[in-house]
mmCIF file of N, CA and C in Angstrom:
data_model
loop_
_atom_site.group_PDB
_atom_site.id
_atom_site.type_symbol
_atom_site.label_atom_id
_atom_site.label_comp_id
_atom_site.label_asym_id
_atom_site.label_seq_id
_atom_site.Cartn_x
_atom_site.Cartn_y
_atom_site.Cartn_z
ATOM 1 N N UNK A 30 0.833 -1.175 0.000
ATOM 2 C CA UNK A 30 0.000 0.000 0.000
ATOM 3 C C UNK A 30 0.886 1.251 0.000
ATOM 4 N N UNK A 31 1.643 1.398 -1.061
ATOM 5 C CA UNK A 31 2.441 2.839 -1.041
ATOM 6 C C UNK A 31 1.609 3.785 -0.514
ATOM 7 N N UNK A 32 0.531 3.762 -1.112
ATOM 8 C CA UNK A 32 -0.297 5.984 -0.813
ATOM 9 C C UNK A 32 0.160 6.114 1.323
ATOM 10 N N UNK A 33 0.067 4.585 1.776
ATOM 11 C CA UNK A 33 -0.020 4.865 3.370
ATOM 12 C C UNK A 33 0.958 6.187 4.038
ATOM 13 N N UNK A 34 2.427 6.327 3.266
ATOM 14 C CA UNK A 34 2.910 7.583 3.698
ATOM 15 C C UNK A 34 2.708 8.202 3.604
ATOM 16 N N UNK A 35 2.476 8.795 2.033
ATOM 17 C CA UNK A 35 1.986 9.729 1.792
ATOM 18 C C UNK A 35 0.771 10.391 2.342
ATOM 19 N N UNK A 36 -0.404 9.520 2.605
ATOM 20 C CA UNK A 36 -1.367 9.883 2.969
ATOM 21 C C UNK A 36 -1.232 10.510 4.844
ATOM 22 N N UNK A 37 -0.318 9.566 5.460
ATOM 23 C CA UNK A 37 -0.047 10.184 6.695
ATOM 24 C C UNK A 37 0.477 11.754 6.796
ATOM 25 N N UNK A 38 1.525 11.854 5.726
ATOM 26 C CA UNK A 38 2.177 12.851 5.840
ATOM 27 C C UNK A 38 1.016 14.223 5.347
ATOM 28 N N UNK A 39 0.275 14.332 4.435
ATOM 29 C CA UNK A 39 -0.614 15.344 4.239
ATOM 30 C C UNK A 39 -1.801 15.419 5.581
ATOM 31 N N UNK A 40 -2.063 13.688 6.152
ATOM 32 C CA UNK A 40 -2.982 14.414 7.371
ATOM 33 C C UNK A 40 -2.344 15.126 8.230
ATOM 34 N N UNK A 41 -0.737 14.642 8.621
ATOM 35 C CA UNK A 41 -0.389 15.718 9.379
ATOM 36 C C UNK A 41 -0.591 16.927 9.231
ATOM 37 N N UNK A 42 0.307 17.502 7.897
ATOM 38 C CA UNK A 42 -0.315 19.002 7.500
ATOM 39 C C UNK A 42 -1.489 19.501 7.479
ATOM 40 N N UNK A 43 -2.592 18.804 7.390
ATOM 41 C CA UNK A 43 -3.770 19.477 7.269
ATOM 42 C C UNK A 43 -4.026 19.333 8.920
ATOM 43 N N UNK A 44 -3.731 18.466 9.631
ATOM 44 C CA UNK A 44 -4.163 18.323 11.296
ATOM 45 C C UNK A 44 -3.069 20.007 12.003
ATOM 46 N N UNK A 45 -2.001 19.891 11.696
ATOM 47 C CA UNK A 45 -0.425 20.431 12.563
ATOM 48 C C UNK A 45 -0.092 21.771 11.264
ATOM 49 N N UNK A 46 -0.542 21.729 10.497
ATOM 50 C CA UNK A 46 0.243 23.061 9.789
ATOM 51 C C UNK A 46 1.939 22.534 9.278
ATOM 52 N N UNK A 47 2.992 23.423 9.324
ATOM 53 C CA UNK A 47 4.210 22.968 9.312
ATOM 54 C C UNK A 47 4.470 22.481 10.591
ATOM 55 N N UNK A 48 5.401 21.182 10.334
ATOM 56 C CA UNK A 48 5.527 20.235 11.684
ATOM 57 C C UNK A 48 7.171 20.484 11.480
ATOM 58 N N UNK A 49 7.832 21.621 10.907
ATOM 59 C CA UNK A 49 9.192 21.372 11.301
ATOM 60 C C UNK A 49 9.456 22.220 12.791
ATOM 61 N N UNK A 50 8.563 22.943 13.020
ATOM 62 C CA UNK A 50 8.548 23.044 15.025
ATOM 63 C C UNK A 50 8.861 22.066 15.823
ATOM 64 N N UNK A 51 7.866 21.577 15.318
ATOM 65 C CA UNK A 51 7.610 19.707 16.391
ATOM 66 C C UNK A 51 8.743 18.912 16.100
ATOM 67 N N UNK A 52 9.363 18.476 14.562
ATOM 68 C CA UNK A 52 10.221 17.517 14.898
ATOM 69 C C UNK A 52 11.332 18.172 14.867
ATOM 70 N N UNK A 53 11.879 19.474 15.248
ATOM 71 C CA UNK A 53 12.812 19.471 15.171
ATOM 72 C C UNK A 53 13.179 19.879 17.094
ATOM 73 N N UNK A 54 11.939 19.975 17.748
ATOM 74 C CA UNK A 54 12.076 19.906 18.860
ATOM 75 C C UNK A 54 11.839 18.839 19.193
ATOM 76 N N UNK A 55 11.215 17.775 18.830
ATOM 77 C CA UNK A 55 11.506 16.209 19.149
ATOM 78 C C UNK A 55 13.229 16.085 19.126
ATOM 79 N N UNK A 56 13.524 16.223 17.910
ATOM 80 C CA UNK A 56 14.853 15.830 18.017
ATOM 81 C C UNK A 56 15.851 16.315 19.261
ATOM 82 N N UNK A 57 15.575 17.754 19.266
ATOM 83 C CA UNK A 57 16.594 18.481 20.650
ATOM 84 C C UNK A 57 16.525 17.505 21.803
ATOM 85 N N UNK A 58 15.188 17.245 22.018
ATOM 86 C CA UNK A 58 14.645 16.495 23.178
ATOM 87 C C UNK A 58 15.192 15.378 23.581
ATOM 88 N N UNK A 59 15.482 14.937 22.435
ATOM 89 C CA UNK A 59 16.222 13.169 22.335
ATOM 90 C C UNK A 59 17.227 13.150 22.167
ATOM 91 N N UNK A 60 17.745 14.298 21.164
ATOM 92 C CA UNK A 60 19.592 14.330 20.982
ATOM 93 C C UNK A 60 19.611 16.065 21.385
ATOM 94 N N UNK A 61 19.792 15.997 22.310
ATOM 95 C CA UNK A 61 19.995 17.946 22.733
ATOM 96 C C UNK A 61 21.616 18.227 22.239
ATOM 97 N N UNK A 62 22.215 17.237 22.141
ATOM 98 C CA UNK A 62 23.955 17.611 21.541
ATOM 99 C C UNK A 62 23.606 17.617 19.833
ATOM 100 N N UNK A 63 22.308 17.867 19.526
ATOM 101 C CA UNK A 63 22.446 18.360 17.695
ATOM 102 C C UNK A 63 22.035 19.349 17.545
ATOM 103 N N UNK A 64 21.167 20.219 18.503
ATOM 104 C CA UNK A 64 20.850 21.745 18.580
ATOM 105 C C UNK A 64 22.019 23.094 18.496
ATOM 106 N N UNK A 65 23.541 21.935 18.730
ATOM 107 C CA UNK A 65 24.388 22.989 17.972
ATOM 108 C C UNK A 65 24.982 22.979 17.306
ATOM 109 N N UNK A 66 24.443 21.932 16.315
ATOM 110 C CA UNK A 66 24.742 22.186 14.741
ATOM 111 C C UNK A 66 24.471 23.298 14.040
ATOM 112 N N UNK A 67 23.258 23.669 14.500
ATOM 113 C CA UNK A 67 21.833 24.585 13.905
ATOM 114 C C UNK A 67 21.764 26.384 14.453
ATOM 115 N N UNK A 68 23.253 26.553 15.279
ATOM 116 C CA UNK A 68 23.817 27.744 15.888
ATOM 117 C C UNK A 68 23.354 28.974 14.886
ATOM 118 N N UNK A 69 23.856 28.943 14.043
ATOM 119 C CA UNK A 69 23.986 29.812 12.763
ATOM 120 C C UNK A 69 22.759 30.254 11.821
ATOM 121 N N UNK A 70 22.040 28.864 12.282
ATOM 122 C CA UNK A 70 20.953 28.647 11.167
ATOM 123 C C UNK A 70 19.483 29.629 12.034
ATOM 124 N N UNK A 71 19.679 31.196 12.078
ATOM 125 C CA UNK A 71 19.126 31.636 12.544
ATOM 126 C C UNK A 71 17.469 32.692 12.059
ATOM 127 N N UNK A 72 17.189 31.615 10.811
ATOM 128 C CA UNK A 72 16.010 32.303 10.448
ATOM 129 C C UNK A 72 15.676 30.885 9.918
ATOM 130 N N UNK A 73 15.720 29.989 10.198
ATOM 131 C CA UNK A 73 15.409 28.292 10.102
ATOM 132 C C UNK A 73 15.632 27.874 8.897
ATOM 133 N N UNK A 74 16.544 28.486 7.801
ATOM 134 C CA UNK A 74 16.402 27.962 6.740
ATOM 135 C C UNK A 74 17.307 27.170 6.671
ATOM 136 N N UNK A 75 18.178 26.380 7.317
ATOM 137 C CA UNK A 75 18.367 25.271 7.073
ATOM 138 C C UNK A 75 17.720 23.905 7.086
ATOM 139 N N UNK A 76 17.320 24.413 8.727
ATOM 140 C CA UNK A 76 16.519 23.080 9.230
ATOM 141 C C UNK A 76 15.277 22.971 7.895
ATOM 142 N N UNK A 77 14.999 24.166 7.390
ATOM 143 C CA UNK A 77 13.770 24.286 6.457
ATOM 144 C C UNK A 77 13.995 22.972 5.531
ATOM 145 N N UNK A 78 15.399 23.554 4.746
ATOM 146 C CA UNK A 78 15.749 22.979 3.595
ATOM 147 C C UNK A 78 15.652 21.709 4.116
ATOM 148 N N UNK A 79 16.722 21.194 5.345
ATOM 149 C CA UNK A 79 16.869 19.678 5.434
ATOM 150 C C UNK A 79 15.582 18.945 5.440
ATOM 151 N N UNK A 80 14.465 19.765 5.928
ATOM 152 C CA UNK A 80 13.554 18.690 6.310
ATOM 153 C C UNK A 80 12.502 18.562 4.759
ATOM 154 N N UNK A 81 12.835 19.715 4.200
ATOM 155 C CA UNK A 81 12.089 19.288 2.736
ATOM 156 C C UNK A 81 12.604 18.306 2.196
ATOM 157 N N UNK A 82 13.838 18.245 2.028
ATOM 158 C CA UNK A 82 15.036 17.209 1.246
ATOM 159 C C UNK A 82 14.430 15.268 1.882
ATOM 160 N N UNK A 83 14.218 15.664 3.528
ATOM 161 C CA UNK A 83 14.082 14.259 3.744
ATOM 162 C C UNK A 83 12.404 13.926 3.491
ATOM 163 N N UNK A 84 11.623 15.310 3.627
ATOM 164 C CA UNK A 84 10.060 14.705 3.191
ATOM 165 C C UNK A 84 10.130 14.182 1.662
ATOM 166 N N UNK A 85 10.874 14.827 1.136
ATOM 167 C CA UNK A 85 10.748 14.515 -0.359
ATOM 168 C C UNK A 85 11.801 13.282 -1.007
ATOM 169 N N UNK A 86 12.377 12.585 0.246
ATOM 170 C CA UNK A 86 12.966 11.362 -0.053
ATOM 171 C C UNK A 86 11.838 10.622 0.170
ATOM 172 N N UNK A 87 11.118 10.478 1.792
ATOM 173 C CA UNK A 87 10.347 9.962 1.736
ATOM 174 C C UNK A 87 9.030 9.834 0.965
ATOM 175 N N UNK A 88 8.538 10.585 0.328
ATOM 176 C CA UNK A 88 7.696 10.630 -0.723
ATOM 177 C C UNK A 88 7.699 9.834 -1.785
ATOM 178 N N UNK A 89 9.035 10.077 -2.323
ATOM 179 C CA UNK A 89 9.917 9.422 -3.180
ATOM 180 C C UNK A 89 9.744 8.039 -3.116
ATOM 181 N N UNK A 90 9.676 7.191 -1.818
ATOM 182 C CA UNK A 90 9.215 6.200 -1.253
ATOM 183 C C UNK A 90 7.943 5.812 -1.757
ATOM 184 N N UNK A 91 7.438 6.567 -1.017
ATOM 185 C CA UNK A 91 5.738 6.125 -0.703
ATOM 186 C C UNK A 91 5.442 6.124 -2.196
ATOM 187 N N UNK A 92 5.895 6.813 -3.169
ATOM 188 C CA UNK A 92 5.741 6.672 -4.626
ATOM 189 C C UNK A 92 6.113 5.452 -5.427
ATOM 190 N N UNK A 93 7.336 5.104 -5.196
ATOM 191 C CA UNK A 93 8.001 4.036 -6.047
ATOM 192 C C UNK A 93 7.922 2.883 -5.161
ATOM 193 N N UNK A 94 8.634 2.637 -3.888
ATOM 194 C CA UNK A 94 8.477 1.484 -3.060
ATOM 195 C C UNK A 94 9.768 1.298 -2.702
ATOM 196 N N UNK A 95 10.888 1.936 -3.480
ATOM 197 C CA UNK A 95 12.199 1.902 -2.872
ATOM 198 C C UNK A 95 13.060 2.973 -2.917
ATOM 199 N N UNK A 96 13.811 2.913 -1.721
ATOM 200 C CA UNK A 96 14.354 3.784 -1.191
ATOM 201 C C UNK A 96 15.705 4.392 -2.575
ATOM 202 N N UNK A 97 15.351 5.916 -2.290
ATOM 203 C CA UNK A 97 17.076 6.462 -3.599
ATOM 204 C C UNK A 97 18.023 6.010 -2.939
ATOM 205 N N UNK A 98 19.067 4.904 -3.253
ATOM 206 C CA UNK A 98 20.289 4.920 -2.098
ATOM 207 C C UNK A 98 21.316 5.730 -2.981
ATOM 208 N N UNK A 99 21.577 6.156 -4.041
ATOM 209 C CA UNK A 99 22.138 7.457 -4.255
ATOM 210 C C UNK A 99 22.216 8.607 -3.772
ATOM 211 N N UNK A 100 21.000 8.868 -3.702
ATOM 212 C CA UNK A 100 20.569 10.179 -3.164
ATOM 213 C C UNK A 100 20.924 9.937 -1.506
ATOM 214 N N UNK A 101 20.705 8.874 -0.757
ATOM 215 C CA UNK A 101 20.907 8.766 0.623
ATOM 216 C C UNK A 101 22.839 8.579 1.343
ATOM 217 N N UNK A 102 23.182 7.811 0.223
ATOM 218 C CA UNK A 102 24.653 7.687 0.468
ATOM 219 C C UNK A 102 25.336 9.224 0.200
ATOM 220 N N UNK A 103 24.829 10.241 -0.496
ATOM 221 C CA UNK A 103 25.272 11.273 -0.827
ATOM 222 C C UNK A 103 24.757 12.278 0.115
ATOM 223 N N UNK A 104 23.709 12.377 0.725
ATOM 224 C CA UNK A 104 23.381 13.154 2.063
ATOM 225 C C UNK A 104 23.579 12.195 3.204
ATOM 226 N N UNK A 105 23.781 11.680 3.510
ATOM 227 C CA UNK A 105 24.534 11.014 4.669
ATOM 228 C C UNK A 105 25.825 11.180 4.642
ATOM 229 N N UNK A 106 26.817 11.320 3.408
ATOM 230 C CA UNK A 106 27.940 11.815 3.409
ATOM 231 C C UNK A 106 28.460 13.193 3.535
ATOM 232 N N UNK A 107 27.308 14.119 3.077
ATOM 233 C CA UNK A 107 27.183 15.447 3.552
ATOM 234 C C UNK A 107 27.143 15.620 5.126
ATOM 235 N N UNK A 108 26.050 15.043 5.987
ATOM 236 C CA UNK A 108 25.933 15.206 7.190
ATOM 237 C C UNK A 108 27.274 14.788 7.276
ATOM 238 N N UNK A 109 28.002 13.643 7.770
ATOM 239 C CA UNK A 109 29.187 13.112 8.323
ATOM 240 C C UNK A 109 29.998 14.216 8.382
ATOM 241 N N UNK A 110 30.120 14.997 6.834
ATOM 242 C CA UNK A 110 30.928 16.197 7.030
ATOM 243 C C UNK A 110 30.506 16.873 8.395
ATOM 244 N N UNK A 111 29.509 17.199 8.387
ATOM 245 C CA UNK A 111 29.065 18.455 9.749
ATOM 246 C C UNK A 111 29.437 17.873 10.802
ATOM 247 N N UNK A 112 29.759 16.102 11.077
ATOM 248 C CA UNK A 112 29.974 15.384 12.504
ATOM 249 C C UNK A 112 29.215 14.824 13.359
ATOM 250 N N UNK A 113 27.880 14.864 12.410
ATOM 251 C CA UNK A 113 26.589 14.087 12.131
ATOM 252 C C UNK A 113 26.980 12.563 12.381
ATOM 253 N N UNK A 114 26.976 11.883 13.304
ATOM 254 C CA UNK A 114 27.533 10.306 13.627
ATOM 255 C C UNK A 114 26.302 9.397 12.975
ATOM 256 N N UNK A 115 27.316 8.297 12.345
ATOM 257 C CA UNK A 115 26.661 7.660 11.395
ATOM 258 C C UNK A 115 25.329 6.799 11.720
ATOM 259 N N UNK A 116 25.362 6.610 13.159
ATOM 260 C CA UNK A 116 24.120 5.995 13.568
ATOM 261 C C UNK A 116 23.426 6.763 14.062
ATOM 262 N N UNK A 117 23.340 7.697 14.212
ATOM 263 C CA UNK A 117 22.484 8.932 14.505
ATOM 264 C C UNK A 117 21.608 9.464 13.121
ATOM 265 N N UNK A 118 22.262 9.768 11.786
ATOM 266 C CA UNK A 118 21.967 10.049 10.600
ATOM 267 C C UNK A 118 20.746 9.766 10.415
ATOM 268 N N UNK A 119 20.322 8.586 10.595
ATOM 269 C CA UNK A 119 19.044 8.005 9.805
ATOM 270 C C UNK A 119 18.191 8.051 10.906
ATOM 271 N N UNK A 120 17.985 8.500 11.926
ATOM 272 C CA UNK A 120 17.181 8.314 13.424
ATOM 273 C C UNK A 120 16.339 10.152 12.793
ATOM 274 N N UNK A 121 16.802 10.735 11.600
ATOM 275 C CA UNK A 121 15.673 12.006 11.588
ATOM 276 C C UNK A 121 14.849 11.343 10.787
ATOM 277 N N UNK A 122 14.630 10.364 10.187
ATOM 278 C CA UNK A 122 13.257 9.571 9.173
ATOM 279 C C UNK A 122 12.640 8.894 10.301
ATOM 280 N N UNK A 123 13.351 8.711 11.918
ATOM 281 C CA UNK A 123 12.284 7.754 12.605
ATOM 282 C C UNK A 123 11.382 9.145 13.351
ATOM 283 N N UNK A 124 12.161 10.369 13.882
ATOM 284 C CA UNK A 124 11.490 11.283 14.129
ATOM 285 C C UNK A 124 10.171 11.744 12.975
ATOM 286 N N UNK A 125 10.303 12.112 11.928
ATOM 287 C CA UNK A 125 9.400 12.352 11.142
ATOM 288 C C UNK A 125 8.547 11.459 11.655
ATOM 289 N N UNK A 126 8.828 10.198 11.093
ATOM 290 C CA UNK A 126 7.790 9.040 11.707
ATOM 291 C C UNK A 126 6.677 9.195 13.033
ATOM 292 N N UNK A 127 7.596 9.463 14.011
ATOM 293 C CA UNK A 127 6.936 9.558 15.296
ATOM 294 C C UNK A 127 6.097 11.096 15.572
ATOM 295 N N UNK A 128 6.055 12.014 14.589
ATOM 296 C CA UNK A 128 5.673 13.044 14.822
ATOM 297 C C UNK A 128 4.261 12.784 13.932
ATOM 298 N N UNK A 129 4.523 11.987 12.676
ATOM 299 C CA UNK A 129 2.935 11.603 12.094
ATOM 300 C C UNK A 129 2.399 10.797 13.013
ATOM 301 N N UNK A 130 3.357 9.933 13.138
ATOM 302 C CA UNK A 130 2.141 8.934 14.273
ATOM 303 C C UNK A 130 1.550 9.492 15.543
ATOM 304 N N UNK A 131 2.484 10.344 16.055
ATOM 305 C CA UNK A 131 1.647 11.032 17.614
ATOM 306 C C UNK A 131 0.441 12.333 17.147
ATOM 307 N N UNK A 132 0.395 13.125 15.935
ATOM 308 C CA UNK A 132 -0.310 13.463 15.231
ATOM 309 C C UNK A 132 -1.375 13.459 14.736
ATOM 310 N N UNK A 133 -1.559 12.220 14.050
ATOM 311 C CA UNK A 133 -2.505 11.447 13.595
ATOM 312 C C UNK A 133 -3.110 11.000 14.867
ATOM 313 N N UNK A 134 -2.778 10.502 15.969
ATOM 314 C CA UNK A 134 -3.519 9.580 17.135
ATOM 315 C C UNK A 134 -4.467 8.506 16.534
ATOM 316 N N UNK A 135 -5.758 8.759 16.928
ATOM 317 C CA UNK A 135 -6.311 7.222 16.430
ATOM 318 C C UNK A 135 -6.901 7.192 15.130
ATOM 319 N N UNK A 136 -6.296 8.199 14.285
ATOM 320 C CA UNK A 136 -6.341 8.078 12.888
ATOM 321 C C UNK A 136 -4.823 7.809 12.194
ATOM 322 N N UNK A 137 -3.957 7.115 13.042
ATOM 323 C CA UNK A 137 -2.815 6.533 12.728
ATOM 324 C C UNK A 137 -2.856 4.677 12.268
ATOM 325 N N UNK A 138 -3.154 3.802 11.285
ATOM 326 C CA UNK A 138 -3.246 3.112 10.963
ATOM 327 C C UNK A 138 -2.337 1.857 10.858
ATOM 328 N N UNK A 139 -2.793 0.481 11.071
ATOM 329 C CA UNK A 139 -1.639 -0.167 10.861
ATOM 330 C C UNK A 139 -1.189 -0.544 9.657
ATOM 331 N N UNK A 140 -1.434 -0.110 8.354
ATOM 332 C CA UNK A 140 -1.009 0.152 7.124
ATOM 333 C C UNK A 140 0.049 0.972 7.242
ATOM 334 N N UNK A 141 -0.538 2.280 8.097
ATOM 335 C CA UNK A 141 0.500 3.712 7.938
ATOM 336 C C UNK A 141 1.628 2.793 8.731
ATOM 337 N N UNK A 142 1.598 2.104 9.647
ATOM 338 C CA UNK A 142 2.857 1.727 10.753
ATOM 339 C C UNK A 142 3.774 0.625 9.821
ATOM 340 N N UNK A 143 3.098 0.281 9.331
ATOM 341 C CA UNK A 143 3.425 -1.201 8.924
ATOM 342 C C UNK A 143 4.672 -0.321 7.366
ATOM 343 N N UNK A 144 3.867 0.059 6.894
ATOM 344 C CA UNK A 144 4.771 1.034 5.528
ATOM 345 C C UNK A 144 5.813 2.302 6.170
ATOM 346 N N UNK A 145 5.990 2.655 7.336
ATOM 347 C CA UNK A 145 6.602 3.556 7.802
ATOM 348 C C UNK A 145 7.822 2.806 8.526
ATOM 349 N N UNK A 146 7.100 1.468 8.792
ATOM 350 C CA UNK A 146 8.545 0.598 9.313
ATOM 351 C C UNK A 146 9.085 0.528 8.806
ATOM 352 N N UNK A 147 8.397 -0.128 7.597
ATOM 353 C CA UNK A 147 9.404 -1.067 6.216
ATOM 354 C C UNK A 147 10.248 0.167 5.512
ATOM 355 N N UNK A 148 9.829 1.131 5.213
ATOM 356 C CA UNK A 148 10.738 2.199 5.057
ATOM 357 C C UNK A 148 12.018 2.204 5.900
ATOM 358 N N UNK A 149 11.521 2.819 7.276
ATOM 359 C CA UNK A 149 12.598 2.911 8.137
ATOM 360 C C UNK A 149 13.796 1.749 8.192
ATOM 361 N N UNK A 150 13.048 0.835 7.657
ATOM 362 C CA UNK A 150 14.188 -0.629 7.897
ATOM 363 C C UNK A 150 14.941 -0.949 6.547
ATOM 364 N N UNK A 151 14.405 -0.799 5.611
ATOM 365 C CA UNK A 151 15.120 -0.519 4.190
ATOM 366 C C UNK A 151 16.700 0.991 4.114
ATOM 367 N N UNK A 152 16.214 1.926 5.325
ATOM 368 C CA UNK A 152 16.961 3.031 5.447
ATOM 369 C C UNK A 152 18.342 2.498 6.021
ATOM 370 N N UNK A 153 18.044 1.764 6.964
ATOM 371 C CA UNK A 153 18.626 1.542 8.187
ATOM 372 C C UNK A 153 19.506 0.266 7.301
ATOM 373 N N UNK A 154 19.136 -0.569 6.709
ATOM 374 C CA UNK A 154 20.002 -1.720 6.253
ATOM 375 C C UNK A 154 20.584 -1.013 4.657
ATOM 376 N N UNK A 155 20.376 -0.472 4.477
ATOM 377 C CA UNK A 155 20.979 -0.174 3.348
ATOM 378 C C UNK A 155 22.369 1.445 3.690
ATOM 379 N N UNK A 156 22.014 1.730 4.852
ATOM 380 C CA UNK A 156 22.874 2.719 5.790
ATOM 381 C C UNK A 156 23.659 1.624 6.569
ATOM 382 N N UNK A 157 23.874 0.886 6.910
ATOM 383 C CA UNK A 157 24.215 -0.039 7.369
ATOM 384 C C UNK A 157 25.373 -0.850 6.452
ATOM 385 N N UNK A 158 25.314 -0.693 5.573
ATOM 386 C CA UNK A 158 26.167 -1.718 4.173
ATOM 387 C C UNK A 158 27.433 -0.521 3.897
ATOM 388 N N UNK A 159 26.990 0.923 4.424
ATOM 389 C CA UNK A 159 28.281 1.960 4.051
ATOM 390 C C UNK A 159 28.629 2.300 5.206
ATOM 391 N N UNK A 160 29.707 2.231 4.858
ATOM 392 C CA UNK A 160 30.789 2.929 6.124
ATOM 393 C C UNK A 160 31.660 3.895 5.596
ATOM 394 N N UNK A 161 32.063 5.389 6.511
ATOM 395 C CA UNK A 161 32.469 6.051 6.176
ATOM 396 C C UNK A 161 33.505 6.173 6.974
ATOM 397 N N UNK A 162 34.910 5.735 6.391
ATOM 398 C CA UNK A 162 35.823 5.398 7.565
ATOM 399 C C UNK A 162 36.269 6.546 8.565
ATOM 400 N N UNK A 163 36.514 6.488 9.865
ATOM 401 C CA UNK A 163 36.834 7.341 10.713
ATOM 402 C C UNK A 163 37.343 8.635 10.488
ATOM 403 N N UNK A 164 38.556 8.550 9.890
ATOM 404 C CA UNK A 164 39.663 9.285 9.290
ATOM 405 C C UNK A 164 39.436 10.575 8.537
ATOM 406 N N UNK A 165 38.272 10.227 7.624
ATOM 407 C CA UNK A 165 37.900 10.961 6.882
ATOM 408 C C UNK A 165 37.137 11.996 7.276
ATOM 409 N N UNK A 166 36.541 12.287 8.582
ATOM 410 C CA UNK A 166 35.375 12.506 9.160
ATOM 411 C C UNK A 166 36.153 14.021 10.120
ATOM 412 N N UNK A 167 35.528 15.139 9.873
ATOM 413 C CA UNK A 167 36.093 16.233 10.625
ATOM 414 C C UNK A 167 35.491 16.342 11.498
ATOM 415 N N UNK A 168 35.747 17.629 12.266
ATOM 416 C CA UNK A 168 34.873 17.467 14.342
ATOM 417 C C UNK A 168 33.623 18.189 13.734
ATOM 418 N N UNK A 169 32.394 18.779 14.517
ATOM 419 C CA UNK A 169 31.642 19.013 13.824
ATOM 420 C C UNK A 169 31.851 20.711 13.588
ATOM 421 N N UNK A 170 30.642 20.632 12.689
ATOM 422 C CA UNK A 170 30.289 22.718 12.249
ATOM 423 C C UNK A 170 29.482 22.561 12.209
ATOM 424 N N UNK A 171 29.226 23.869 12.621
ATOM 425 C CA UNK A 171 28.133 24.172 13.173
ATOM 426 C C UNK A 171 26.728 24.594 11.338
ATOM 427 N N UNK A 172 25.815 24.665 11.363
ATOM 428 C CA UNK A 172 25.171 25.508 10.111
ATOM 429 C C UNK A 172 25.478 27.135 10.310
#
């Protein structure tokens, strides 16, 4: 059932308005050491950009059925630059996640859960197969 993301992600908007408030204060909440990446980024247009980039991966998803791993090995290699740790990287597609699902409440479906996993787990094993060796990796900067 591809439409299931998609369809979550527009009830959010029509329920929440823009939800890059919410998940990007989910995230502080859970990782408060990534709120100073985002120092600089003082009229939100970063966080803006990033979070369009990852709605519109996920879309991308809910459209075709599989994940861009081009497009993901190449922004995951971007973050690393900033000092973005590699198992941390892919934990902002489970936030999105958890911000439709607490959102939605009991108009959150087990279609929507079930297609939001399998996503998340296609992310996660295919992030999982690259490694970006230590060495290469600078301390972080800030946006």
């Amino acid at each position: 059932m591809p439409g299931c993301i998609d369809q979550s992600i527009e009830r959010l908007v029509e329920l929440a308005g823009d939800p890059q408030k919410e998940i990007y204060s989910l995230m502080y909440s859970r990782y408060p050491d990534l709120e100073c990446l985002f120092v600089l980024d003082k009229d939100n247009s970063v966080r803006g950009a990033m979070l369009q980039t990852a709605f519109e991966f996920v879309l991308a998803y809910s459209e075709k059925g599989v994940i861009n791993k081009g497009d993901l090995a190449s922004w995951r290699s971007h973050h690393l630059e900033y000092g973005v740790e590699e198992d941390i990287f892919g934990v902002f597609f489970e936030l999105i996640r958890d911000c439709v699902r607490d959102n939605l409440g009991s108009e959150w479906t087990e279609q929507m859960a079930w297609r939001w996993q399998e996503f998340l787990q296609e992310v996660a094993a295919y992030l999982s197969l690259i490694h970006i060796s230590e060495p290469t990796r600078p301390e972080r900067i800030a946006y």
